[in-house]
mmCIF file of C-alpha atoms and ligand atoms in Angstrom:
data_model
loop_
_atom_site.group_PDB
_atom_site.id
_atom_site.type_symbol
_atom_site.label_atom_id
_atom_site.label_comp_id
_atom_site.label_asym_id
_atom_site.label_seq_id
_atom_site.Cartn_x
_atom_site.Cartn_y
_atom_site.Cartn_z
ATOM 1 C CA MET A 1 17.893 -8.167 -27.389
ATOM 2 C CA ILE A 2 18.560 -11.796 -26.478
ATOM 3 C CA TYR A 3 16.755 -13.309 -23.524
ATOM 4 C CA VAL A 4 17.694 -16.541 -21.875
ATOM 5 C CA PRO A 5 14.625 -18.790 -22.018
ATOM 6 C CA SER A 6 14.045 -18.771 -18.270
ATOM 7 C CA ARG A 7 13.935 -15.001 -18.243
ATOM 8 C CA MET A 8 11.635 -14.896 -21.256
ATOM 9 C CA GLY A 9 9.423 -17.458 -19.550
ATOM 10 C CA GLN A 10 9.377 -15.408 -16.382
ATOM 11 C CA LEU A 11 8.509 -12.226 -18.305
ATOM 12 C CA ASN A 12 5.668 -14.025 -20.054
ATOM 13 C CA ARG A 13 4.344 -15.360 -16.753
ATOM 14 C CA ARG A 14 4.509 -11.886 -15.299
ATOM 15 C CA ALA A 15 2.719 -10.339 -18.256
ATOM 16 C CA LEU A 16 0.002 -12.996 -18.139
ATOM 17 C CA LEU A 17 -0.559 -12.573 -14.404
ATOM 18 C CA ARG A 18 -0.699 -8.817 -14.780
ATOM 19 C CA GLN A 19 -3.218 -9.101 -17.593
ATOM 20 C CA LEU A 20 -5.380 -11.450 -15.572
ATOM 21 C CA GLN A 21 -5.234 -9.065 -12.601
ATOM 22 C CA LYS A 22 -6.616 -6.385 -14.920
ATOM 23 C CA MET A 23 -9.282 -8.555 -16.522
ATOM 24 C CA GLY A 24 -10.341 -10.444 -13.394
ATOM 25 C CA VAL A 25 -11.646 -13.448 -15.311
ATOM 26 C CA ALA A 26 -10.572 -14.491 -18.794
ATOM 27 C CA SER A 27 -10.256 -17.509 -21.060
ATOM 28 C CA ARG A 28 -6.954 -18.794 -22.455
ATOM 29 C CA ALA A 29 -7.866 -17.376 -25.861
ATOM 30 C CA GLU A 30 -8.723 -13.945 -24.456
ATOM 31 C CA LEU A 31 -5.435 -13.824 -22.570
ATOM 32 C CA ALA A 32 -3.439 -14.836 -25.644
ATOM 33 C CA LYS A 33 -5.195 -12.178 -27.711
ATOM 34 C CA ALA A 34 -4.718 -9.412 -25.134
ATOM 35 C CA LEU A 35 -1.020 -10.251 -24.763
ATOM 36 C CA GLY A 36 -0.271 -10.827 -28.435
ATOM 37 C CA MET A 37 0.951 -14.357 -27.596
ATOM 38 C CA SER A 38 0.241 -17.492 -29.567
ATOM 39 C CA GLN A 39 -2.501 -19.629 -28.025
ATOM 40 C CA PRO A 40 -0.146 -22.589 -27.415
ATOM 41 C CA THR A 41 2.321 -20.302 -25.564
ATOM 42 C CA ALA A 42 -0.397 -18.754 -23.402
ATOM 43 C CA GLY A 43 -1.936 -22.197 -22.829
ATOM 44 C CA LYS A 44 1.391 -23.631 -21.670
ATOM 45 C CA ILE A 45 1.951 -20.817 -19.171
ATOM 46 C CA VAL A 46 -1.611 -21.180 -17.906
ATOM 47 C CA ASP A 47 -1.146 -24.921 -17.354
ATOM 48 C CA GLU A 48 2.074 -24.324 -15.427
ATOM 49 C CA LEU A 49 0.418 -21.687 -13.266
ATOM 50 C CA ILE A 50 -2.574 -23.922 -12.567
ATOM 51 C CA ALA A 51 -0.186 -26.700 -11.490
ATOM 52 C CA MET A 52 1.448 -24.185 -9.121
ATOM 53 C CA ASP A 53 -1.989 -23.274 -7.630
ATOM 54 C CA VAL A 54 -1.531 -19.735 -8.898
ATOM 55 C CA LEU A 55 -4.468 -19.847 -11.306
ATOM 56 C CA GLU A 56 -7.702 -21.774 -11.133
ATOM 57 C CA GLU A 57 -10.494 -22.485 -13.553
ATOM 58 C CA THR A 58 -13.884 -21.022 -12.812
ATOM 59 C CA THR A 59 -17.379 -21.086 -14.228
ATOM 60 C CA GLU A 60 -17.797 -17.417 -13.379
ATOM 61 C CA SER A 61 -17.759 -14.916 -16.253
ATOM 62 C CA SER A 62 -17.141 -11.230 -16.005
ATOM 63 C CA ALA A 63 -19.844 -9.032 -17.557
ATOM 64 C CA GLY A 64 -17.660 -7.991 -20.498
ATOM 65 C CA ASN A 65 -16.665 -11.537 -21.267
ATOM 66 C CA LEU A 66 -20.204 -12.894 -21.368
ATOM 67 C CA ASP A 67 -20.776 -11.354 -24.791
ATOM 68 C CA VAL A 68 -17.686 -12.987 -26.222
ATOM 69 C CA ALA A 69 -18.729 -16.347 -24.792
ATOM 70 C CA SER A 70 -22.231 -16.167 -26.156
ATOM 71 C CA GLN A 71 -20.981 -15.057 -29.574
ATOM 72 C CA LEU A 72 -18.776 -18.102 -29.703
ATOM 73 C CA GLY A 73 -21.755 -20.226 -28.720
ATOM 74 C CA ARG A 74 -19.900 -21.928 -25.855
ATOM 75 C CA PRO A 75 -18.772 -20.455 -22.591
ATOM 76 C CA GLY A 76 -15.259 -21.991 -22.544
ATOM 77 C CA ARG A 77 -13.377 -22.462 -19.319
ATOM 78 C CA LYS A 78 -12.480 -19.202 -17.672
ATOM 79 C CA LEU A 79 -9.459 -18.560 -15.520
ATOM 80 C CA GLN A 80 -8.851 -16.413 -12.489
ATOM 81 C CA LEU A 81 -6.133 -15.916 -9.914
ATOM 82 C CA ASN A 82 -6.519 -18.589 -7.274
ATOM 83 C CA ARG A 83 -9.113 -17.560 -4.694
ATOM 84 C CA SER A 84 -9.404 -20.932 -2.966
ATOM 85 C CA ARG A 85 -6.095 -21.235 -1.152
ATOM 86 C CA PRO A 86 -4.363 -18.463 0.780
ATOM 87 C CA LYS A 87 -0.787 -18.069 -0.444
ATOM 88 C CA PHE A 88 0.492 -15.079 1.510
ATOM 89 C CA ILE A 89 0.171 -13.697 5.001
ATOM 90 C CA GLY A 90 -0.334 -9.942 5.160
ATOM 91 C CA LEU A 91 0.717 -8.045 8.288
ATOM 92 C CA GLN A 92 -0.026 -4.389 8.852
ATOM 93 C CA LEU A 93 1.963 -2.735 11.617
ATOM 94 C CA GLY A 94 0.211 0.257 13.141
ATOM 95 C CA LEU A 95 1.055 2.639 15.959
ATOM 96 C CA LYS A 96 -0.642 0.321 18.447
ATOM 97 C CA THR A 97 -2.567 -2.285 16.487
ATOM 98 C CA THR A 98 -1.125 -4.947 14.211
ATOM 99 C CA THR A 99 -3.612 -6.578 11.838
ATOM 100 C CA VAL A 100 -3.204 -9.933 10.156
ATOM 101 C CA VAL A 101 -4.816 -11.573 7.135
ATOM 102 C CA ASP A 102 -4.305 -14.670 5.010
ATOM 103 C CA LEU A 103 -4.376 -13.644 1.379
ATOM 104 C CA THR A 104 -5.278 -15.520 -1.748
ATOM 105 C CA LEU A 105 -3.712 -14.366 -5.005
ATOM 106 C CA GLY A 106 -7.124 -13.214 -6.206
ATOM 107 C CA ALA A 107 -7.607 -11.096 -3.088
ATOM 108 C CA ALA A 108 -10.909 -9.273 -2.784
ATOM 109 C CA ALA A 109 -10.929 -5.575 -3.638
ATOM 110 C CA GLU A 110 -11.932 -4.611 -0.106
ATOM 111 C CA ASP A 111 -9.470 -4.894 2.768
ATOM 112 C CA ARG A 112 -10.234 -7.406 5.506
ATOM 113 C CA TRP A 113 -8.222 -8.069 8.663
ATOM 114 C CA PRO A 114 -9.630 -11.079 10.521
ATOM 115 C CA VAL A 115 -7.009 -11.050 13.303
ATOM 116 C CA SER A 116 -5.564 -8.134 15.229
ATOM 117 C CA PHE A 117 -3.617 -7.441 18.409
ATOM 118 C CA ASP A 118 -2.250 -4.456 20.285
ATOM 119 C CA VAL A 119 1.299 -3.668 21.397
ATOM 120 C CA THR A 120 2.350 -0.234 22.553
ATOM 121 C CA SER A 121 5.673 1.454 23.250
ATOM 122 C CA ALA A 122 4.567 1.435 26.911
ATOM 123 C CA ASP A 123 5.039 -2.364 27.027
ATOM 124 C CA ALA A 124 8.186 -3.261 28.983
ATOM 125 C CA ASN A 125 9.542 -5.154 25.984
ATOM 126 C CA PRO A 126 7.412 -4.318 22.920
ATOM 127 C CA ALA A 127 9.411 -6.571 20.572
ATOM 128 C CA LYS A 128 8.875 -9.607 22.851
ATOM 129 C CA ALA A 129 5.180 -8.790 23.299
ATOM 130 C CA TRP A 130 4.800 -8.412 19.530
ATOM 131 C CA GLU A 131 6.461 -11.779 18.933
ATOM 132 C CA ARG A 132 4.269 -13.539 21.501
ATOM 133 C CA LYS A 133 1.065 -12.124 20.009
ATOM 134 C CA LEU A 134 2.210 -12.816 16.473
ATOM 135 C CA LEU A 135 2.738 -16.487 17.329
ATOM 136 C CA GLN A 136 -0.812 -16.600 18.732
ATOM 137 C CA SER A 137 -2.121 -14.986 15.530
ATOM 138 C CA ALA A 138 -0.339 -17.560 13.380
ATOM 139 C CA LYS A 139 -2.086 -20.266 15.398
ATOM 140 C CA ALA A 140 -5.457 -18.513 15.107
ATOM 141 C CA LEU A 141 -5.198 -18.238 11.324
ATOM 142 C CA GLY A 142 -3.930 -21.764 10.775
ATOM 143 C CA GLY A 143 -3.286 -22.717 7.174
ATOM 144 C CA LYS A 144 -0.050 -23.824 5.593
ATOM 145 C CA ASP A 145 1.941 -23.767 2.371
ATOM 146 C CA TYR A 146 2.287 -20.013 2.411
ATOM 147 C CA LEU A 147 4.753 -18.590 -0.088
ATOM 148 C CA GLY A 148 5.696 -15.643 2.071
ATOM 149 C CA VAL A 149 4.694 -12.923 4.497
ATOM 150 C CA ILE A 150 4.282 -9.306 3.412
ATOM 151 C CA LEU A 151 4.806 -6.901 6.306
ATOM 152 C CA SER A 152 3.521 -3.369 5.761
ATOM 153 C CA VAL A 153 5.336 -0.844 7.948
ATOM 154 C CA PRO A 154 5.282 2.914 8.385
ATOM 155 C CA GLY A 155 8.459 4.978 8.208
ATOM 156 C CA LEU A 156 11.661 4.660 6.237
ATOM 157 C CA VAL A 157 12.105 1.165 4.875
ATOM 158 C CA ASP A 158 15.132 -0.171 3.058
ATOM 159 C CA GLU A 159 13.189 -2.718 1.021
ATOM 160 C CA ALA A 160 16.382 -4.117 -0.539
ATOM 161 C CA ALA A 161 17.927 -4.824 2.855
ATOM 162 C CA ASN A 162 14.498 -5.767 4.282
ATOM 163 C CA ARG A 163 15.067 -3.421 7.172
ATOM 164 C CA LEU A 164 13.260 -0.581 8.905
ATOM 165 C CA LEU A 165 15.619 2.398 9.166
ATOM 166 C CA PHE A 166 13.509 4.948 10.937
ATOM 167 C CA SER A 167 9.981 4.893 12.285
ATOM 168 C CA PRO A 168 8.953 8.325 13.630
ATOM 169 C CA ASN A 169 5.894 6.990 15.465
ATOM 170 C CA ILE A 170 7.007 3.458 16.470
ATOM 171 C CA HIS A 171 10.641 3.809 17.478
ATOM 172 C CA TRP A 172 10.950 0.355 19.068
ATOM 173 C CA THR A 173 10.722 -1.272 15.646
ATOM 174 C CA GLU A 174 13.975 0.396 14.514
ATOM 175 C CA LYS A 175 16.119 -1.692 16.843
ATOM 176 C CA THR A 176 14.217 -4.865 16.080
ATOM 177 C CA ASP A 177 14.778 -7.380 13.302
ATOM 178 C CA MET A 178 11.094 -7.548 12.422
ATOM 179 C CA ALA A 179 11.582 -10.040 9.583
ATOM 180 C CA ALA A 180 13.365 -12.488 11.911
ATOM 181 C CA ILE A 181 10.466 -12.359 14.381
ATOM 182 C CA VAL A 182 7.939 -12.940 11.617
ATOM 183 C CA ARG A 183 9.936 -15.940 10.362
ATOM 184 C CA ARG A 184 9.605 -17.513 13.804
ATOM 185 C CA ALA A 185 5.817 -17.409 13.373
ATOM 186 C CA TRP A 186 5.736 -18.486 9.714
ATOM 187 C CA ASN A 187 8.904 -20.106 8.461
ATOM 188 C CA VAL A 188 8.782 -18.539 4.991
ATOM 189 C CA PRO A 189 10.370 -15.521 3.245
ATOM 190 C CA VAL A 190 9.338 -12.157 4.712
ATOM 191 C CA LEU A 191 9.186 -8.916 2.715
ATOM 192 C CA LEU A 192 8.965 -5.490 4.307
ATOM 193 C CA VAL A 193 7.039 -2.940 2.288
ATOM 194 C CA GLN A 194 6.476 0.706 3.033
ATOM 195 C CA GLU A 195 2.789 1.055 3.966
ATOM 196 C CA GLU A 196 1.783 3.771 1.485
ATOM 197 C CA ARG A 197 3.585 1.961 -1.309
ATOM 198 C CA ALA A 198 1.350 -1.060 -0.640
ATOM 199 C CA LEU A 199 -1.712 1.215 -0.790
ATOM 200 C CA ALA A 200 -0.587 2.759 -4.072
ATOM 201 C CA LEU A 201 0.003 -0.662 -5.651
ATOM 202 C CA GLY A 202 -3.439 -1.783 -4.459
ATOM 203 C CA HIS A 203 -5.078 1.322 -5.874
ATOM 204 C CA HIS A 204 -3.360 0.776 -9.199
ATOM 205 C CA LEU A 205 -4.528 -2.851 -9.318
ATOM 206 C CA ALA A 206 -8.126 -1.807 -8.705
ATOM 207 C CA ASN A 207 -7.815 1.032 -11.252
ATOM 208 C CA PRO A 208 -5.405 -0.202 -13.945
ATOM 209 C CA ASP A 209 -6.064 2.854 -16.126
ATOM 210 C CA CYS A 210 -4.925 5.166 -13.359
ATOM 211 C CA ASP A 211 -1.175 4.708 -13.799
ATOM 212 C CA ASN A 212 0.367 8.077 -12.865
ATOM 213 C CA PHE A 213 -0.545 9.434 -9.459
ATOM 214 C CA LEU A 214 0.514 10.560 -6.024
ATOM 215 C CA LEU A 215 -1.321 8.721 -3.235
ATOM 216 C CA VAL A 216 -1.515 10.475 0.119
ATOM 217 C CA ASP A 217 -2.793 8.506 3.096
ATOM 218 C CA PHE A 218 -4.008 10.195 6.270
ATOM 219 C CA GLY A 219 -4.151 8.312 9.550
ATOM 220 C CA GLU A 220 -1.779 7.986 12.504
ATOM 221 C CA GLY A 221 0.704 9.853 10.295
ATOM 222 C CA VAL A 222 0.604 11.249 6.771
ATOM 223 C CA GLY A 223 2.530 9.516 4.032
ATOM 224 C CA GLY A 224 2.610 9.346 0.289
ATOM 225 C CA ALA A 225 3.624 7.028 -2.540
ATOM 226 C CA ILE A 226 4.205 7.751 -6.183
ATOM 227 C CA ILE A 227 3.219 5.553 -9.110
ATOM 228 C CA VAL A 228 4.640 6.469 -12.502
ATOM 229 C CA GLU A 229 3.654 4.490 -15.581
ATOM 230 C CA GLY A 230 2.129 1.833 -13.379
ATOM 231 C CA LYS A 231 5.211 1.312 -11.199
ATOM 232 C CA PRO A 232 6.402 2.716 -7.891
ATOM 233 C CA LEU A 233 8.838 5.532 -8.575
ATOM 234 C CA PHE A 234 12.430 4.408 -8.096
ATOM 235 C CA ASN A 235 14.357 6.455 -5.532
ATOM 236 C CA PRO A 236 18.117 6.300 -4.989
ATOM 237 C CA LEU A 237 17.698 6.510 -1.201
ATOM 238 C CA PRO A 238 15.383 4.335 0.872
ATOM 239 C CA ILE A 239 13.174 7.336 1.543
ATOM 240 C CA SER A 240 10.164 8.359 -0.460
ATOM 241 C CA GLY A 241 6.778 10.020 -0.047
ATOM 242 C CA GLU A 242 7.517 11.459 3.423
ATOM 243 C CA ILE A 243 5.141 14.322 2.759
ATOM 244 C CA GLY A 244 3.866 14.408 6.357
ATOM 245 C CA HIS A 245 7.219 15.752 7.575
ATOM 246 C CA THR A 246 7.038 18.937 5.520
ATOM 247 C CA PRO A 247 7.568 21.843 7.937
ATOM 248 C CA VAL A 248 4.697 24.275 8.416
ATOM 249 C CA PRO A 249 5.823 27.804 9.373
ATOM 250 C CA GLY A 250 4.394 28.897 12.717
ATOM 251 C CA ASN A 251 3.525 25.344 13.806
ATOM 252 C CA ARG A 252 5.244 24.575 17.130
ATOM 253 C CA ARG A 253 4.041 21.008 17.674
ATOM 254 C CA PRO A 254 6.817 18.468 18.197
ATOM 255 C CA CYS A 255 6.826 15.547 15.772
ATOM 256 C CA GLY A 256 7.823 11.924 16.362
ATOM 257 C CA CYS A 257 10.605 12.370 13.787
ATOM 258 C CA GLY A 258 12.452 14.732 16.123
ATOM 259 C CA ALA A 259 11.614 17.929 14.264
ATOM 260 C CA VAL A 260 9.151 20.631 15.262
ATOM 261 C CA GLY A 261 6.243 21.807 13.122
ATOM 262 C CA CYS A 262 5.764 18.903 10.710
ATOM 263 C CA MET A 263 2.508 18.978 8.724
ATOM 264 C CA GLU A 264 1.326 15.636 10.131
ATOM 265 C CA THR A 265 1.262 17.014 13.677
ATOM 266 C CA LEU A 266 -1.682 19.160 12.486
ATOM 267 C CA ILE A 267 -3.613 16.688 10.377
ATOM 268 C CA SER A 268 -2.928 13.165 11.647
ATOM 269 C CA LEU A 269 -5.758 11.589 13.664
ATOM 270 C CA ARG A 270 -4.108 12.768 16.877
ATOM 271 C CA GLY A 271 -3.262 16.198 15.457
ATOM 272 C CA LEU A 272 -6.835 16.923 14.361
ATOM 273 C CA LEU A 273 -8.278 15.719 17.668
ATOM 274 C CA GLU A 274 -5.821 17.922 19.573
ATOM 275 C CA SER A 275 -6.888 20.995 17.572
ATOM 276 C CA PHE A 276 -10.552 20.024 17.942
ATOM 277 C CA ALA A 277 -10.178 19.787 21.739
ATOM 278 C CA ALA A 278 -8.564 23.243 21.841
ATOM 279 C CA ALA A 279 -11.201 24.803 19.557
ATOM 280 C CA ALA A 280 -14.268 23.254 21.176
ATOM 281 C CA PRO A 281 -13.502 22.663 24.855
ATOM 282 C CA GLY A 282 -16.069 20.941 26.981
ATOM 283 C CA THR A 283 -17.347 18.581 24.279
ATOM 284 C CA GLU A 284 -16.460 14.969 23.578
ATOM 285 C CA HIS A 285 -13.328 14.677 21.433
ATOM 286 C CA SER A 286 -13.695 11.419 19.571
ATOM 287 C CA TRP A 287 -13.322 11.005 15.818
ATOM 288 C CA THR A 288 -17.109 10.583 15.479
ATOM 289 C CA ALA A 289 -17.679 13.773 17.478
ATOM 290 C CA LEU A 290 -15.248 15.622 15.212
ATOM 291 C CA SER A 291 -17.106 14.366 12.159
ATOM 292 C CA SER A 292 -20.460 15.596 13.551
ATOM 293 C CA TYR A 293 -18.868 18.903 14.528
ATOM 294 C CA ILE A 294 -17.613 19.457 10.965
ATOM 295 C CA ALA A 295 -21.005 18.440 9.551
ATOM 296 C CA ALA A 296 -22.617 21.100 11.741
ATOM 297 C CA HIS A 297 -20.022 23.886 11.549
ATOM 298 C CA GLY A 298 -18.182 23.353 8.262
ATOM 299 C CA VAL A 299 -14.448 23.967 7.872
ATOM 300 C CA LYS A 300 -13.452 26.210 10.802
ATOM 301 C CA PRO A 301 -10.224 28.261 10.559
ATOM 302 C CA TRP A 302 -8.142 25.753 12.604
ATOM 303 C CA LEU A 303 -9.179 22.940 10.247
ATOM 304 C CA ALA A 304 -8.642 25.137 7.184
ATOM 305 C CA GLU A 305 -5.096 25.827 8.403
ATOM 306 C CA ALA A 306 -4.326 22.114 8.680
ATOM 307 C CA LEU A 307 -5.859 21.388 5.265
ATOM 308 C CA ASP A 308 -3.991 24.303 3.676
ATOM 309 C CA ALA A 309 -0.718 22.924 5.050
ATOM 310 C CA ALA A 310 -1.448 19.476 3.604
ATOM 311 C CA ALA A 311 -2.547 20.973 0.279
ATOM 312 C CA ALA A 312 0.617 23.083 -0.001
ATOM 313 C CA ALA A 313 2.801 20.003 0.437
ATOM 314 C CA ILE A 314 0.683 18.009 -2.027
ATOM 315 C CA ALA A 315 0.664 20.796 -4.644
ATOM 316 C CA GLY A 316 4.426 21.238 -4.237
ATOM 317 C CA SER A 317 4.910 17.514 -4.843
ATOM 318 C CA LEU A 318 2.736 17.615 -7.979
ATOM 319 C CA ASN A 319 4.684 20.586 -9.316
ATOM 320 C CA VAL A 320 8.004 18.831 -8.758
ATOM 321 C CA LEU A 321 6.990 15.359 -9.896
ATOM 322 C CA GLY A 322 5.019 16.391 -12.964
ATOM 323 C CA LEU A 323 1.817 14.648 -11.889
ATOM 324 C CA ARG A 324 -1.753 15.855 -12.078
ATOM 325 C CA ARG A 325 -3.634 13.248 -10.081
ATOM 326 C CA VAL A 326 -3.816 12.861 -6.291
ATOM 327 C CA VAL A 327 -5.508 9.919 -4.615
ATOM 328 C CA ILE A 328 -6.506 10.552 -0.992
ATOM 329 C CA THR A 329 -7.028 7.570 1.312
ATOM 330 C CA GLY A 330 -7.563 7.087 5.034
ATOM 331 C CA SER A 331 -9.043 9.147 7.825
ATOM 332 C CA LEU A 332 -9.855 12.333 5.870
ATOM 333 C CA THR A 333 -12.147 10.338 3.589
ATOM 334 C CA GLU A 334 -14.242 9.387 6.650
ATOM 335 C CA LEU A 335 -15.059 13.036 7.434
ATOM 336 C CA PRO A 336 -17.928 14.993 5.787
ATOM 337 C CA PRO A 337 -17.326 15.671 2.047
ATOM 338 C CA VAL A 338 -16.718 19.363 2.707
ATOM 339 C CA VAL A 339 -13.246 18.437 4.041
ATOM 340 C CA LEU A 340 -12.044 16.850 0.810
ATOM 341 C CA GLU A 341 -13.733 19.571 -1.225
ATOM 342 C CA TYR A 342 -11.719 22.148 0.693
ATOM 343 C CA LEU A 343 -8.502 20.146 0.326
ATOM 344 C CA SER A 344 -9.074 19.597 -3.392
ATOM 345 C CA HIS A 345 -9.690 23.304 -3.953
ATOM 346 C CA ALA A 346 -6.527 24.226 -2.035
ATOM 347 C CA VAL A 347 -4.474 21.674 -4.025
ATOM 348 C CA GLN A 348 -5.803 23.159 -7.278
ATOM 349 C CA SER A 349 -4.740 26.641 -6.291
ATOM 350 C CA GLY A 350 -1.186 25.482 -5.553
ATOM 351 C CA ALA A 351 -0.717 23.114 -8.501
ATOM 352 C CA MET A 352 0.658 24.832 -11.592
ATOM 353 C CA TRP A 353 -0.953 22.351 -13.948
ATOM 354 C CA ALA A 354 -4.371 23.608 -12.799
ATOM 355 C CA ARG A 355 -3.657 27.007 -14.392
ATOM 356 C CA PHE A 356 -4.129 25.546 -17.853
ATOM 357 C CA GLY A 357 -4.931 21.841 -17.419
ATOM 358 C CA GLN A 358 -6.922 19.610 -15.097
ATOM 359 C CA VAL A 359 -5.739 18.481 -11.679
ATOM 360 C CA GLU A 360 -7.686 15.637 -10.100
ATOM 361 C CA CYS A 361 -8.010 15.088 -6.373
ATOM 362 C CA VAL A 362 -10.018 11.943 -5.693
ATOM 363 C CA SER A 363 -10.742 9.920 -2.579
ATOM 364 C CA ALA A 364 -10.442 6.147 -2.571
ATOM 365 C CA PRO A 365 -10.697 3.255 -0.111
ATOM 366 C CA ARG A 366 -7.508 1.732 1.264
ATOM 367 C CA ARG A 367 -6.642 -1.396 -0.705
ATOM 368 C CA ARG A 368 -3.646 -2.637 1.228
ATOM 369 C CA ASN A 369 -4.557 -6.340 0.880
ATOM 370 C CA ALA A 370 -4.434 -6.085 -2.916
ATOM 371 C CA GLY A 371 -1.172 -4.119 -2.763
ATOM 372 C CA MET A 372 0.437 -6.766 -0.557
ATOM 373 C CA VAL A 373 -0.552 -9.489 -3.001
ATOM 374 C CA ALA A 374 0.991 -7.423 -5.816
ATOM 375 C CA VAL A 375 4.249 -7.213 -3.836
ATOM 376 C CA GLY A 376 4.165 -10.959 -3.176
ATOM 377 C CA ILE A 377 3.530 -11.803 -6.817
ATOM 378 C CA ASN A 378 6.191 -9.418 -8.147
ATOM 379 C CA ARG A 379 8.929 -10.202 -5.650
ATOM 380 C CA LEU A 380 8.312 -13.819 -4.614
ATOM 381 C CA LEU A 381 6.219 -15.610 -7.203
ATOM 382 C CA VAL A 382 7.575 -14.228 -10.472
ATOM 383 C CA PRO A 383 10.532 -12.018 -9.517
ATOM 384 C CA ASP A 384 12.117 -10.162 -12.379
ATOM 385 C CA VAL A 385 15.622 -11.645 -12.347
ATOM 386 C CA ARG A 386 17.055 -8.599 -14.085
ATOM 387 C CA GLU A 387 15.383 -6.088 -11.818
ATOM 388 C CA LYS A 388 17.965 -3.884 -10.137
ATOM 389 C CA ARG A 389 17.511 -3.449 -6.434
ATOM 390 C CA PRO A 390 19.065 -0.375 -4.886
ATOM 391 C CA ALA A 391 22.233 -1.234 -2.965
ATOM 392 C CA PRO A 392 21.672 -1.268 0.798
ATOM 393 C CA ALA A 393 22.120 2.279 2.067
ATOM 394 C CA LYS A 394 25.552 1.955 3.676
ATOM 395 C CA ALA A 395 25.711 5.513 4.938
ATOM 396 C CA ALA A 396 22.374 5.189 6.643
ATOM 397 C CA ARG A 397 23.459 1.876 8.122
ATOM 398 C CA SER A 398 26.847 2.742 9.495
ATOM 399 C CA LYS A 399 25.856 6.112 10.866
ATOM 400 C CA ALA A 400 22.468 4.759 11.899
ATOM 401 C CA ALA A 401 19.286 6.535 10.988
ATOM 402 C CA PRO A 402 18.623 9.984 12.380
ATOM 403 C CA ARG A 403 16.991 9.660 15.775
ATOM 404 C CA ALA A 404 14.553 11.777 17.570
ATOM 405 C CA ARG A 405 16.146 13.422 20.550
HETATM 406 ZN ZN1 LIG B 1 8.130 14.973 11.439
#
């Protein structure tokens, strides 16, 4: 295969950045060795990336690398992704709260959101209110020379067209050009990314050896994302991981998507609190109270029903996708361990692989900051010029997305 030099250069840059993300801190020689590159080639890429403020030299050594350094008798200059200057803005759009962070390329493993503001559908003009508060946030964060803004959104996102098609729980965003508003606050490229996809990318970065999994996040809704061989699974339509909208027989709760009986109406934050209020009237119905209630009473039948519904959808996905690992993030991980134990057991009994192999159901922290940086690096800093983007979904555009009635 013949590569034009610029593409080869870009591939090498990508590979080197990816390797450094895995290793955390490494010397030029260690990077060259890990990548099978000559030292001059690796050194040249490193110098270019330092000039671009993408990498920086550090005196810090990772534990594994200390041995190598001491064997060589000199520490050598180590490299890391730049942690001194923020390069991206990360925005997380929630049902009510939007959170904002300035991100360095070597973002910390734990999420942080220094700025936040609230806008609800009850606002007379939510899009205008969102814009006004976003402008204030941009001022509060300050900074400059950002390469782009990564906007994490729930719902159906056409990432190629940079457009939100359908947002079951925040309908006002469907009629709004969110990217255009963001550009008025920071005049740089804006990328929309589906929120669970960002979480899955972040989880993969923090656990590079975990490269085939289904991530399911529980919160205001329930959504999933699939990573296969270290990459988000490609889907022909701009819809993926909408596990929360699996119908549950006998469930009559209306869902924001317009259907009745979706699984997330039972097990989202609101869904669980609604069931809790019905099962234990006369007590306080906060999330903390629910947690204490479960600690005292275990998994009551109403909670078991909700967990069984989630597990059935998860097990069905594993059976179809050919995966054996589920990563659970979000609100369920905040409840007593008995909840995830129950869920894990129910997933095992529905997953065919568990009959003769091992199915893993693990909980993990949300790492959306890291996932956003991964999106920024892959799509803005070192985009793969050959990478095929799905064509904008014309059918979905011309007929408009399905609406709740
Ligand atoms: Zn639904």
